[in-house]
XYZ file of C-alpha atoms in Angstrom:
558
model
C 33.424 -11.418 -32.111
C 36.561 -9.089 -31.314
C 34.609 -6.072 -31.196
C 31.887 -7.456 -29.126
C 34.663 -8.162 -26.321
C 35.848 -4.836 -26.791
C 32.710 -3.201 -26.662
C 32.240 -5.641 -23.799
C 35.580 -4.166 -21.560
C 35.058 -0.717 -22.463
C 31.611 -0.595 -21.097
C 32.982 -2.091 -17.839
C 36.182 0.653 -17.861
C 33.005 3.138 -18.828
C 31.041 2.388 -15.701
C 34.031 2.846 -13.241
C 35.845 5.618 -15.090
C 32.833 7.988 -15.823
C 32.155 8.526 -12.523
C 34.509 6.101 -10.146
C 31.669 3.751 -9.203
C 33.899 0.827 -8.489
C 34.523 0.313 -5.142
C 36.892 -2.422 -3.889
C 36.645 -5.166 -1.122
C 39.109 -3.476 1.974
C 40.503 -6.955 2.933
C 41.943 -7.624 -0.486
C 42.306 -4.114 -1.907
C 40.479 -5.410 -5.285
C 37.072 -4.379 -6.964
C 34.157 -5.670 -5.246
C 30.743 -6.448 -6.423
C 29.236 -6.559 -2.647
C 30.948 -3.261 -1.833
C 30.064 -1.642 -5.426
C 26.400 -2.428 -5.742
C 25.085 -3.934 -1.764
C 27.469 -2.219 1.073
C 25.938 -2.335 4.560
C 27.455 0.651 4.790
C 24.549 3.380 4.989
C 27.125 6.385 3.599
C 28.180 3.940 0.893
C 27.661 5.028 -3.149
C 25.637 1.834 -3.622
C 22.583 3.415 -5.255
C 24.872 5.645 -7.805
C 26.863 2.381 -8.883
C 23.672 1.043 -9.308
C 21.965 3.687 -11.283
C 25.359 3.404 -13.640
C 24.748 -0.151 -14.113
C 21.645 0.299 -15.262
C 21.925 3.580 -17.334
C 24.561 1.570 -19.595
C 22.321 -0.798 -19.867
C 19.521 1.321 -20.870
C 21.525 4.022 -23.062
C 23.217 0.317 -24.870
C 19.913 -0.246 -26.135
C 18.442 3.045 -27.358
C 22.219 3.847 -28.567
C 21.537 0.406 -30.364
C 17.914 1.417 -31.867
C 19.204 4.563 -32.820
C 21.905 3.319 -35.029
C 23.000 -0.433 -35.340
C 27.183 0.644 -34.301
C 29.825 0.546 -31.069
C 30.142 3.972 -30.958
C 26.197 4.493 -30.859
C 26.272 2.159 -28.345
C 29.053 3.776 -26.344
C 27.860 7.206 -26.752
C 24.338 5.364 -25.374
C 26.074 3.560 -22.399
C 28.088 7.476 -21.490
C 24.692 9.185 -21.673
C 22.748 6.217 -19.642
C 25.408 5.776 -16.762
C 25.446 9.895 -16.531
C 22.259 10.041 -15.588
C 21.957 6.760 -13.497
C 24.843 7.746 -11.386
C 23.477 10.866 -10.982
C 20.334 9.756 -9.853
C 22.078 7.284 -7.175
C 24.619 9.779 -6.427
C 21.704 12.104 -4.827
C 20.201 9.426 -3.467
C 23.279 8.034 -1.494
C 24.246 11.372 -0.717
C 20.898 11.883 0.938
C 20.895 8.361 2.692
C 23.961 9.359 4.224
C 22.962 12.006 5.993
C 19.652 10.625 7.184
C 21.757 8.184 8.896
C 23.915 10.809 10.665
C 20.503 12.636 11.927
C 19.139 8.807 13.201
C 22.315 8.771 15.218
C 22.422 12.001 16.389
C 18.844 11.520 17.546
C 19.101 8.190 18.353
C 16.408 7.063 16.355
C 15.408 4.031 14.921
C 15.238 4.045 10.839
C 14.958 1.765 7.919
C 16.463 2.970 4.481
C 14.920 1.392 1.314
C 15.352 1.650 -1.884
C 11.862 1.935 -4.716
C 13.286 0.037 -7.734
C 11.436 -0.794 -10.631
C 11.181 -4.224 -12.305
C 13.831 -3.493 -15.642
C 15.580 -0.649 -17.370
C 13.673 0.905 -20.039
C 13.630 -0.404 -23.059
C 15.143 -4.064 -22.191
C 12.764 -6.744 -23.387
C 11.235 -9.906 -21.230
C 13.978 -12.255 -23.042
C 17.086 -9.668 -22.425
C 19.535 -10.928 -20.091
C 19.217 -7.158 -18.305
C 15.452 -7.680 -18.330
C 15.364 -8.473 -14.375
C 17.722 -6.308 -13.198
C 16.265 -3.854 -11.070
C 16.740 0.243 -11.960
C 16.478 2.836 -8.231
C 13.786 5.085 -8.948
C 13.123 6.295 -5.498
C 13.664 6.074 -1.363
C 11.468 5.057 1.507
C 12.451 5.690 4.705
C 11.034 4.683 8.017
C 11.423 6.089 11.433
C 10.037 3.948 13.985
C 7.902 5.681 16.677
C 9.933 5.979 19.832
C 7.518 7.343 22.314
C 8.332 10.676 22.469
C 7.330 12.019 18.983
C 3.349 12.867 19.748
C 1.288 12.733 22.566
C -1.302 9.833 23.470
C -3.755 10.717 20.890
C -2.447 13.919 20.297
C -0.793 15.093 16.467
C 0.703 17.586 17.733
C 4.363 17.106 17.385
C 6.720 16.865 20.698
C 9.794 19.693 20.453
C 12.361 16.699 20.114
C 10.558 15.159 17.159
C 9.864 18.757 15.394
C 13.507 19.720 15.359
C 14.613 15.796 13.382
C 11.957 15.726 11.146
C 13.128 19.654 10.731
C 16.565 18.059 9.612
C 15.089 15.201 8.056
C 12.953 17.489 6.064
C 15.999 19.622 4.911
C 17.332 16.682 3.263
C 14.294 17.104 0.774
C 14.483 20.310 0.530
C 15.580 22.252 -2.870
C 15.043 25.577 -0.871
C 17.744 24.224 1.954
C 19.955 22.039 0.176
C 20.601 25.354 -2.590
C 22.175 27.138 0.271
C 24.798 24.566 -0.112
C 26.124 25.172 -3.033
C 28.973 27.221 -3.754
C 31.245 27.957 -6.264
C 33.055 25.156 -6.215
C 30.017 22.595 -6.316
C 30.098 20.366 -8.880
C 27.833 20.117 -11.929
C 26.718 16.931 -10.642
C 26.335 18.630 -7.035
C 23.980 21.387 -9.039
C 21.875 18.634 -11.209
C 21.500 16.595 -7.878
C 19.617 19.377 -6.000
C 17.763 20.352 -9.050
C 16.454 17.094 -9.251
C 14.541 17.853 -5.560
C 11.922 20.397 -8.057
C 10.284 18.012 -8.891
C 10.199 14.953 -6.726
C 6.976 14.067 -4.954
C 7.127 13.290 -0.958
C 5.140 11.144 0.514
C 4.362 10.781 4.132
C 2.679 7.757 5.820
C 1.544 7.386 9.232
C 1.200 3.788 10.654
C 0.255 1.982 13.450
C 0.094 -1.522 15.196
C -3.771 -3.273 15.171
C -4.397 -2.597 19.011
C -8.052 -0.437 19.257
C -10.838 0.594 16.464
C -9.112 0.538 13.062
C -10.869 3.229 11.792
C -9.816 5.553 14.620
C -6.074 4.886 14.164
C -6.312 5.244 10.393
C -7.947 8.587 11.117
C -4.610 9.124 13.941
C -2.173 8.163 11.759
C -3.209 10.316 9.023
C -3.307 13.843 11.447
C 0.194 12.763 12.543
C 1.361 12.417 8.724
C 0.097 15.501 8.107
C 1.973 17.519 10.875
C 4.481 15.811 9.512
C 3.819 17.247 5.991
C 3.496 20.439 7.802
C 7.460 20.620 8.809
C 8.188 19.488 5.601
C 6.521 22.649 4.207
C 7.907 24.972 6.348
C 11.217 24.269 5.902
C 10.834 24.536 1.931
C 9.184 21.852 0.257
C 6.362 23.056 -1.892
C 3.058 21.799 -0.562
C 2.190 21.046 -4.684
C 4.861 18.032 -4.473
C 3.827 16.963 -0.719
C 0.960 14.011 -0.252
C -0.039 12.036 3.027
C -1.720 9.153 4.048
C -3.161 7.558 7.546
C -1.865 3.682 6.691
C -3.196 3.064 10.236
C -3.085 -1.071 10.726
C -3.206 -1.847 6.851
C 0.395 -1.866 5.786
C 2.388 -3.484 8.475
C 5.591 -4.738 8.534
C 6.567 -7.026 11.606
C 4.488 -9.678 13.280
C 1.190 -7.739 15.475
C 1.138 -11.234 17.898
C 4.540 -9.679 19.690
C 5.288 -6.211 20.987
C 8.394 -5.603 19.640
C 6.470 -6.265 16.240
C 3.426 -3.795 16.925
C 6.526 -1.562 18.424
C 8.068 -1.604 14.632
C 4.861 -1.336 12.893
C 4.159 2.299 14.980
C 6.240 4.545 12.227
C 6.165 7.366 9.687
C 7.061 6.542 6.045
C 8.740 9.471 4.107
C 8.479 7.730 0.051
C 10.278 9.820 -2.638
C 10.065 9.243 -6.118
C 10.995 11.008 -9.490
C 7.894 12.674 -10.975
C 3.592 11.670 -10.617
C 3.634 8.861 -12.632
C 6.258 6.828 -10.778
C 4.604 7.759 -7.425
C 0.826 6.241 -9.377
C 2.952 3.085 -9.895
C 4.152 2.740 -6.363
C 0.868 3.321 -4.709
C -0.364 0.803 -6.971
C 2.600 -1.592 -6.445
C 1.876 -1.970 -2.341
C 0.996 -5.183 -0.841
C 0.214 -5.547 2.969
C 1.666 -8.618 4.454
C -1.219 -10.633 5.912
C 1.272 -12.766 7.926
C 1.310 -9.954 10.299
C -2.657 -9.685 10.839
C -4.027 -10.720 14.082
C -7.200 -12.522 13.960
C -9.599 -10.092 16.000
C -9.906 -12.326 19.008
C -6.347 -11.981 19.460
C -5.955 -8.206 19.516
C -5.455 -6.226 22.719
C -9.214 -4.768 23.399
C -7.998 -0.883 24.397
C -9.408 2.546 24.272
C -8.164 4.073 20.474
C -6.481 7.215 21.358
C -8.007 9.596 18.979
C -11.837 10.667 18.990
C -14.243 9.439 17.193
C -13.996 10.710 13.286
C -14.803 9.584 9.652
C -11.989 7.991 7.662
C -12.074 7.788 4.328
C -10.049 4.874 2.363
C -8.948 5.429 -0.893
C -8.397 2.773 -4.154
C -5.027 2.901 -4.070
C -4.537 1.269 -1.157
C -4.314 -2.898 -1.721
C -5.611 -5.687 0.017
C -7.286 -3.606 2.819
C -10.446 -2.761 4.182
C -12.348 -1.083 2.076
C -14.665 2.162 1.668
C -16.728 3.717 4.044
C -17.335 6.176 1.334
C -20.269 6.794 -0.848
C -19.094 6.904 -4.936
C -20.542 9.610 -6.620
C -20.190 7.789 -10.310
C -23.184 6.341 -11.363
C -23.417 2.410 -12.121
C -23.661 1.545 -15.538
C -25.046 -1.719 -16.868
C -25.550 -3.274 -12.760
C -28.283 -5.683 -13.169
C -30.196 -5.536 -9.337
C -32.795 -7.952 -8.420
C -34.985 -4.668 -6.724
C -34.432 -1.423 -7.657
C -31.187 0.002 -7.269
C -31.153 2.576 -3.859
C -28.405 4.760 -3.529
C -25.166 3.560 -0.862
C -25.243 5.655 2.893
C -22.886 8.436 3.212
C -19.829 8.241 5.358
C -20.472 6.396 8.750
C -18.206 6.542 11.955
C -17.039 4.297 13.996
C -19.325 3.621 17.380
C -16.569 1.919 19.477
C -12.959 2.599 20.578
C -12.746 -0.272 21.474
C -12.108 -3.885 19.407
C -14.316 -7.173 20.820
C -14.001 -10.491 20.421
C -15.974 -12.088 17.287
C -18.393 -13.502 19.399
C -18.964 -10.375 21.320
C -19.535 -8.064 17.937
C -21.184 -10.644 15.578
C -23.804 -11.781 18.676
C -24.377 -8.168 19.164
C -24.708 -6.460 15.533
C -28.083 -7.592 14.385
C -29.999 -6.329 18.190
C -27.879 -2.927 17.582
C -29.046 -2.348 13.996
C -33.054 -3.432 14.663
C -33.222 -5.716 11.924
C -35.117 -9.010 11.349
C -33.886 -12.078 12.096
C -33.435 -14.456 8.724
C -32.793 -18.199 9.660
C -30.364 -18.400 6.343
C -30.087 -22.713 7.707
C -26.537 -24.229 8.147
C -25.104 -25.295 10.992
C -23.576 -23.982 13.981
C -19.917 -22.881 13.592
C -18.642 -23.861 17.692
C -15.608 -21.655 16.659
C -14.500 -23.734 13.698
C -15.331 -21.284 11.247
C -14.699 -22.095 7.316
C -11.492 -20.099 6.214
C -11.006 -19.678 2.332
C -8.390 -20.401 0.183
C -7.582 -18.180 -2.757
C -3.772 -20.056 -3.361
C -0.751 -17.842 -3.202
C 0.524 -14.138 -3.236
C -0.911 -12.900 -6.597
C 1.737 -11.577 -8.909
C 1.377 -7.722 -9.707
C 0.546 -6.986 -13.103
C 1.939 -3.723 -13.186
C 5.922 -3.481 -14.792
C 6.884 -1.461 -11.540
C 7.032 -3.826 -8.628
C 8.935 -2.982 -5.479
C 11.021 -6.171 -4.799
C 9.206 -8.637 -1.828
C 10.577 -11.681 -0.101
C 6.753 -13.050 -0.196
C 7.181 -16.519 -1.896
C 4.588 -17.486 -4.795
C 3.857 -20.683 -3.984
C 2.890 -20.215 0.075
C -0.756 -19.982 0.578
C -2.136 -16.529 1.269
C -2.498 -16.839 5.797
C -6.021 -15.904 5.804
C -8.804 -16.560 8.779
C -12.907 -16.793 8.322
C -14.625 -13.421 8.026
C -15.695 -14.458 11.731
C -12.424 -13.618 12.964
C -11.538 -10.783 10.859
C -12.422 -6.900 11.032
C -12.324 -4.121 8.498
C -9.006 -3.060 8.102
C -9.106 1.105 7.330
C -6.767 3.362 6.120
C -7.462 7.275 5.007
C -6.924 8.327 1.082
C -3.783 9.659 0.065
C -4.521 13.147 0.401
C -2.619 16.583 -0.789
C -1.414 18.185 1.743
C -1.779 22.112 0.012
C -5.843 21.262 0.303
C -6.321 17.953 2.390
C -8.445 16.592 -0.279
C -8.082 13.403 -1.460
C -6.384 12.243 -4.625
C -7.071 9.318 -6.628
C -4.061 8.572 -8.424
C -5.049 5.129 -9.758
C -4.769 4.521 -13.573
C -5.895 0.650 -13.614
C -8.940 -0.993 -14.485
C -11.214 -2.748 -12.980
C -11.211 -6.866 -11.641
C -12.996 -8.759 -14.450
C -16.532 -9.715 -12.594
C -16.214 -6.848 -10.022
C -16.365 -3.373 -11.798
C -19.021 -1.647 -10.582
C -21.327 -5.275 -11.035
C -24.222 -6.733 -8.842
C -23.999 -10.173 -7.171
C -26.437 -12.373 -5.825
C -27.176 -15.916 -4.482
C -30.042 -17.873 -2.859
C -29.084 -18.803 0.977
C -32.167 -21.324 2.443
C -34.775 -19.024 0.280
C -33.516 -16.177 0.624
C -31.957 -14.089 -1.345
C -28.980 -12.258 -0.828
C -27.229 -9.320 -3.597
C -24.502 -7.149 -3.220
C -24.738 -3.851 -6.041
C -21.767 -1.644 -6.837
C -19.180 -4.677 -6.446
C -15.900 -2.681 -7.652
C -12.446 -3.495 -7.199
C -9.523 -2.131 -8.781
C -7.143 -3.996 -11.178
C -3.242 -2.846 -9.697
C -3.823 -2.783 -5.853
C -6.787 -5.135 -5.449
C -8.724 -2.457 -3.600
C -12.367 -1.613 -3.351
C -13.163 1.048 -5.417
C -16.090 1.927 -3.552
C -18.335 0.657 -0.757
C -21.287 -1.818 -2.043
C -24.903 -2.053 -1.598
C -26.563 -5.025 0.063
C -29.647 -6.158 0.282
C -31.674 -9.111 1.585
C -34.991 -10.563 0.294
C -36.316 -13.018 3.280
C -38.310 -15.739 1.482
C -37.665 -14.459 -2.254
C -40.032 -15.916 -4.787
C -39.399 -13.500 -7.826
C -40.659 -10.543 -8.818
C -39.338 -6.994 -8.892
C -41.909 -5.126 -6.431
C -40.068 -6.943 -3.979
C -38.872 -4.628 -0.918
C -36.144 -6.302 1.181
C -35.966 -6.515 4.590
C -32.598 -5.148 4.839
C -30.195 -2.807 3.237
C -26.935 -1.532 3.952
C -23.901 -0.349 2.944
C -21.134 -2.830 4.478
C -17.500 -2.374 4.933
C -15.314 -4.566 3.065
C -11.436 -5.803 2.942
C -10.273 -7.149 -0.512
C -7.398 -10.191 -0.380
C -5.876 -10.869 -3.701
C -4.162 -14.875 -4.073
C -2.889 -16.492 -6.989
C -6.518 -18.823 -7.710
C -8.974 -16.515 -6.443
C -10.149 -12.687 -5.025
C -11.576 -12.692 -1.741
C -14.376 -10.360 -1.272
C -14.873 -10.411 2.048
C -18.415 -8.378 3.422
C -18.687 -6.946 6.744
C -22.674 -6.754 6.924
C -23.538 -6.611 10.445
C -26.903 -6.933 9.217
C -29.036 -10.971 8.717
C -25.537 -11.903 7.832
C -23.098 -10.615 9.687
C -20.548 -11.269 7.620
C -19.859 -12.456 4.192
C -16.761 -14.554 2.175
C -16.925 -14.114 -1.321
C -14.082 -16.356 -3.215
C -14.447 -15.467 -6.492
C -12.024 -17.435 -8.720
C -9.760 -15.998 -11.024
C -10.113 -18.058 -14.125
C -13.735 -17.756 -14.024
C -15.241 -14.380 -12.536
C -18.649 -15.228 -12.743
C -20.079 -17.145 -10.089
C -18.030 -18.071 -6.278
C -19.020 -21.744 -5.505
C -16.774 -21.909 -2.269
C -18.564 -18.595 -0.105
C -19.309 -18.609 2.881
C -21.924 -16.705 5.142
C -21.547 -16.002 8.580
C -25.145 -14.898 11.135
C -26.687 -15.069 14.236
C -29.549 -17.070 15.524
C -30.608 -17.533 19.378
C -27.179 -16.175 20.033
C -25.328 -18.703 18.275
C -23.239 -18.098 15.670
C -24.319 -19.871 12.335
C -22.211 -20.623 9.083
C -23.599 -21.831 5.634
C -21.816 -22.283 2.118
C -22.854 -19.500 0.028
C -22.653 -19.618 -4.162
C -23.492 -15.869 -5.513
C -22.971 -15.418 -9.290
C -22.832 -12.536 -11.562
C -26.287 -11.067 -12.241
C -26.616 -10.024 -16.040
């Protein structure tokens, strides 16, 4: 009992003596929890004190597995809070002087730390299991006007000479020519660390215009972006980017000082490949912040008219415009299977009203008018429930203020539009990467669907979405039969390749189908605790230019 409550205090001297990471309050003069381990002070050695706390933590266990004694232990916790500290050390020292180049520019930036779920090696019942370890940094400078042109990615002089600074900050090429002989062996590990950390840049934008089109923006701006990075040292190998466009947005798109906030570059940084995997896997959009489509501005996009690509590792968003090149194994089809379109561009710069694009679709593609029954929808359109946030199954989560038990703020299909963002591409080729490592949905990987709608019949092929992320993994096939009565010499009257946004909740996956087709549009709910069949769909079509809704039941074809 003694030596526990030694071993107890001289872990606590250990974490403020190894490398003087207590801080203390400067009303009272004593130590400080709020000014050790949550400052508001931006130049404060929060992350380091952090990154102690959870070394010890970590090097008290292995010390422990290694061999059962206090001075394992100790020699565990000294080796753990070492490496933690320095860590946080580099990562304070960098936040600092971010914050000096924000004011000096007079820009507008949010600091964040990437922490991971528990140290390694604590188990789900330890005590230490939920406290949170820094792995990495986002930072995000909100666009103030003056860093691009209107539609251009061409950065302004202003904006090339911060991100210049900014960029030096990640630089092991600029931040070497600091050292000196009388740096520190901590100062030396810190910028050694910067060989091998992967940068991520992410260009975002507010929901006004065609989705697609601002995906494809945001993506050329992240890339010039990338491009300063590069030149000012960091090796294009470690350097990845990504057009977020509308997807990921963090303020409110109803007000403008939210769409304001949601117009930013991202700069992510974490440790090594397999930590940035985890984080691309570990985002979640807030839907709170989606406007339905009749509520967005209807303006002219700013870029041209160009292909974007999405990639898996993007969650909860609109899905691929893509054609897979794997084959599908095992999909049972009710006709035989016809391979998905190739990319397809966007036709508008401009965003309708529901109305206005659903009345429209099936005239613009030519194709025959099914009468799939129901009844007319008079703008109360059916809007699914699929329960709360779902909880990531991944051990790395980044830490959200999104409460489990609120429902999941979704609209009807009706209201909705694809929501696009670009793959995360590398910027020494600009081809795309697919970093995912999960598995796929059970019910939806790679799978056909299909469902009788008034006597027709109505499949979707190459349903895939991806375990960690909730993200199409590829763009499906529809097809509809008008009149089915069986048989497999049966040609339908309409195929296409439809774009799709994925919603994850806490009862159920939304698969929701943009056809623009006989049915314009598509809610799949497919519940969690029973993939095989979604009793509570909905389909969305025109007839004598009203809009039409009708419950829809698809199951699993095997």
């Amino acid at each position: 009992m003694q030596k526990n409550k030694k071993l107890g205090v001289s872990v606590a001297v250990l974490c403020c003596l190894v490398s003087s990471g207590c801080a203390v309050d400067p009303k009272t003069g004593q130590p400080s929890f709020k000014e050790t381990f949550a400052s508001d002070d931006p130049c404060s050695n929060n992350a380091r004190n952090v990154g102690i706390a959870v070394g010890v933590v970590a090097g008290l266990i292995i010390g422990n597995q290694v061999k059962h004694s206090n001075t394992a232990r100790l020699a565990g916790a000294a080796a753990g809070a070492a490496i933690g500290g320095l860590i946080g050390a580099s990562m304070d020292s960098r936040r600092c002087e971010l914050y000096k180049i924000a004011k000096q520019n007079n820009l507008e930036m949010q600091v964040d730390d990437i922490l991971a779920s528990a140290p390694v090696g604590a188990t789900a019942s330890s005590p230490d299991a939920a406290k949170p370890e820094v792995v990495g940094m986002k930072v995000a400078i909100k666009d103030n006007g003056t860093q691009f042109r209107s539609g251009s990615d061409v950065l302004s002089p202003e904006a090339q000479a911060y991100f210049g600074a900014i960029a030096d900050q990640y630089s092991f090429v600029q931040q070497s020519k600091r050292l000196n002989a009388q740096s520190s062996k901590d100062d030396v590990a810190a910028v050694e660390l910067l060989k091998t950390k992967q940068i991520f840049l992410v260009g975002h934008t507010d929901d006004t215009g065609d989705s697609a089109l601002n995906a494809d923006l945001s993506a050329r701006r992240a890339n010039a972006v990338g491009r300063v990075f590069r030149d000012r040292g960091v090796p294009e190998s470690q350097i990845f980017y990504q057009g977020a466009g509308e997807t990921l947005p963090v303020a409110d798109n109803r007000t403008d000082e939210g769409r304001a906030r949601n117009r930013r570059v991202e700069i992510v940084d974490t440790p090594n490949q397999a930590t940035f995997t985890q984080y691309l896997e570990s985002r979640k959009p807030n839907l709170a912040f989606y406007r339905p489509t009749s509520e967005t501005v209807t303006a002219a996009a700013e870029a041209p008219t160009r292909i974007a690509k999405p990639a898996p590792s993007v969650p909860a968003r609109a899905a691929t415009t893509r054609k897979n090149s794997a084959t599908t194994k095992g999909a049972v089809s009710p006709a035989p299977a016809v391979a998905a379109n190739t990319d397809k561009a966007a036709t508008s710069a401009s965003t309708p009203t529901p109305s206005a694009r659903l009345k429209t679709a099936a005239a613009a593609v030519g194709v025959a008018s099914v009468d799939f029954g129901g009844a007319p929808a008079n703008g109360n359109f059916v809007v699914p429930n699929i329960g709360g946030p779902q909880q990531a199954s991944s051990s790395f989560n980044l830490i959200s203020s999104a409460h489990a038990d609120a429902a999941v703020p979704l609209t009807s299909c009706a209201q909705d539009r694809p929501r696009v963002a670009t793959g995360v591409k590398a910027l020494s080729n600009g081809r795309e990467q697919n970093f995912s490592t999960a598995d796929y949905l059970p019910g939806v990987y790679d799978s056909s669907w299909s469902g009788s709608v008034n006597g027709h019949l109505v499949a979707l092929t190459h349903v895939a979405v991806l375990k960690d992320g909730g993200a199409p993994a590829r763009a499906p096939t529809l097809l509809v039969y008008q009149n089915y009565a069986g048989g497999k010499n049966v040609e339908p009257v309409y195929r296409g390749t439809p774009e799709v946004n994925t919603y994850r909740g806490a009862n159920a996956l939304l698969y929701r189908v943009f056809a623009n087709g006989p049915a314009q549009c598509m809610d799949i709910v497919i519940p969690n605790n029973n993939p095989k069949t979604a009793p509570n769909s909905n389909l969305v079509y025109q007839r004598g230019g009203v809009l039409y809704q009708v419950a829809f039941a698809p199951s699993l074809v095997r």
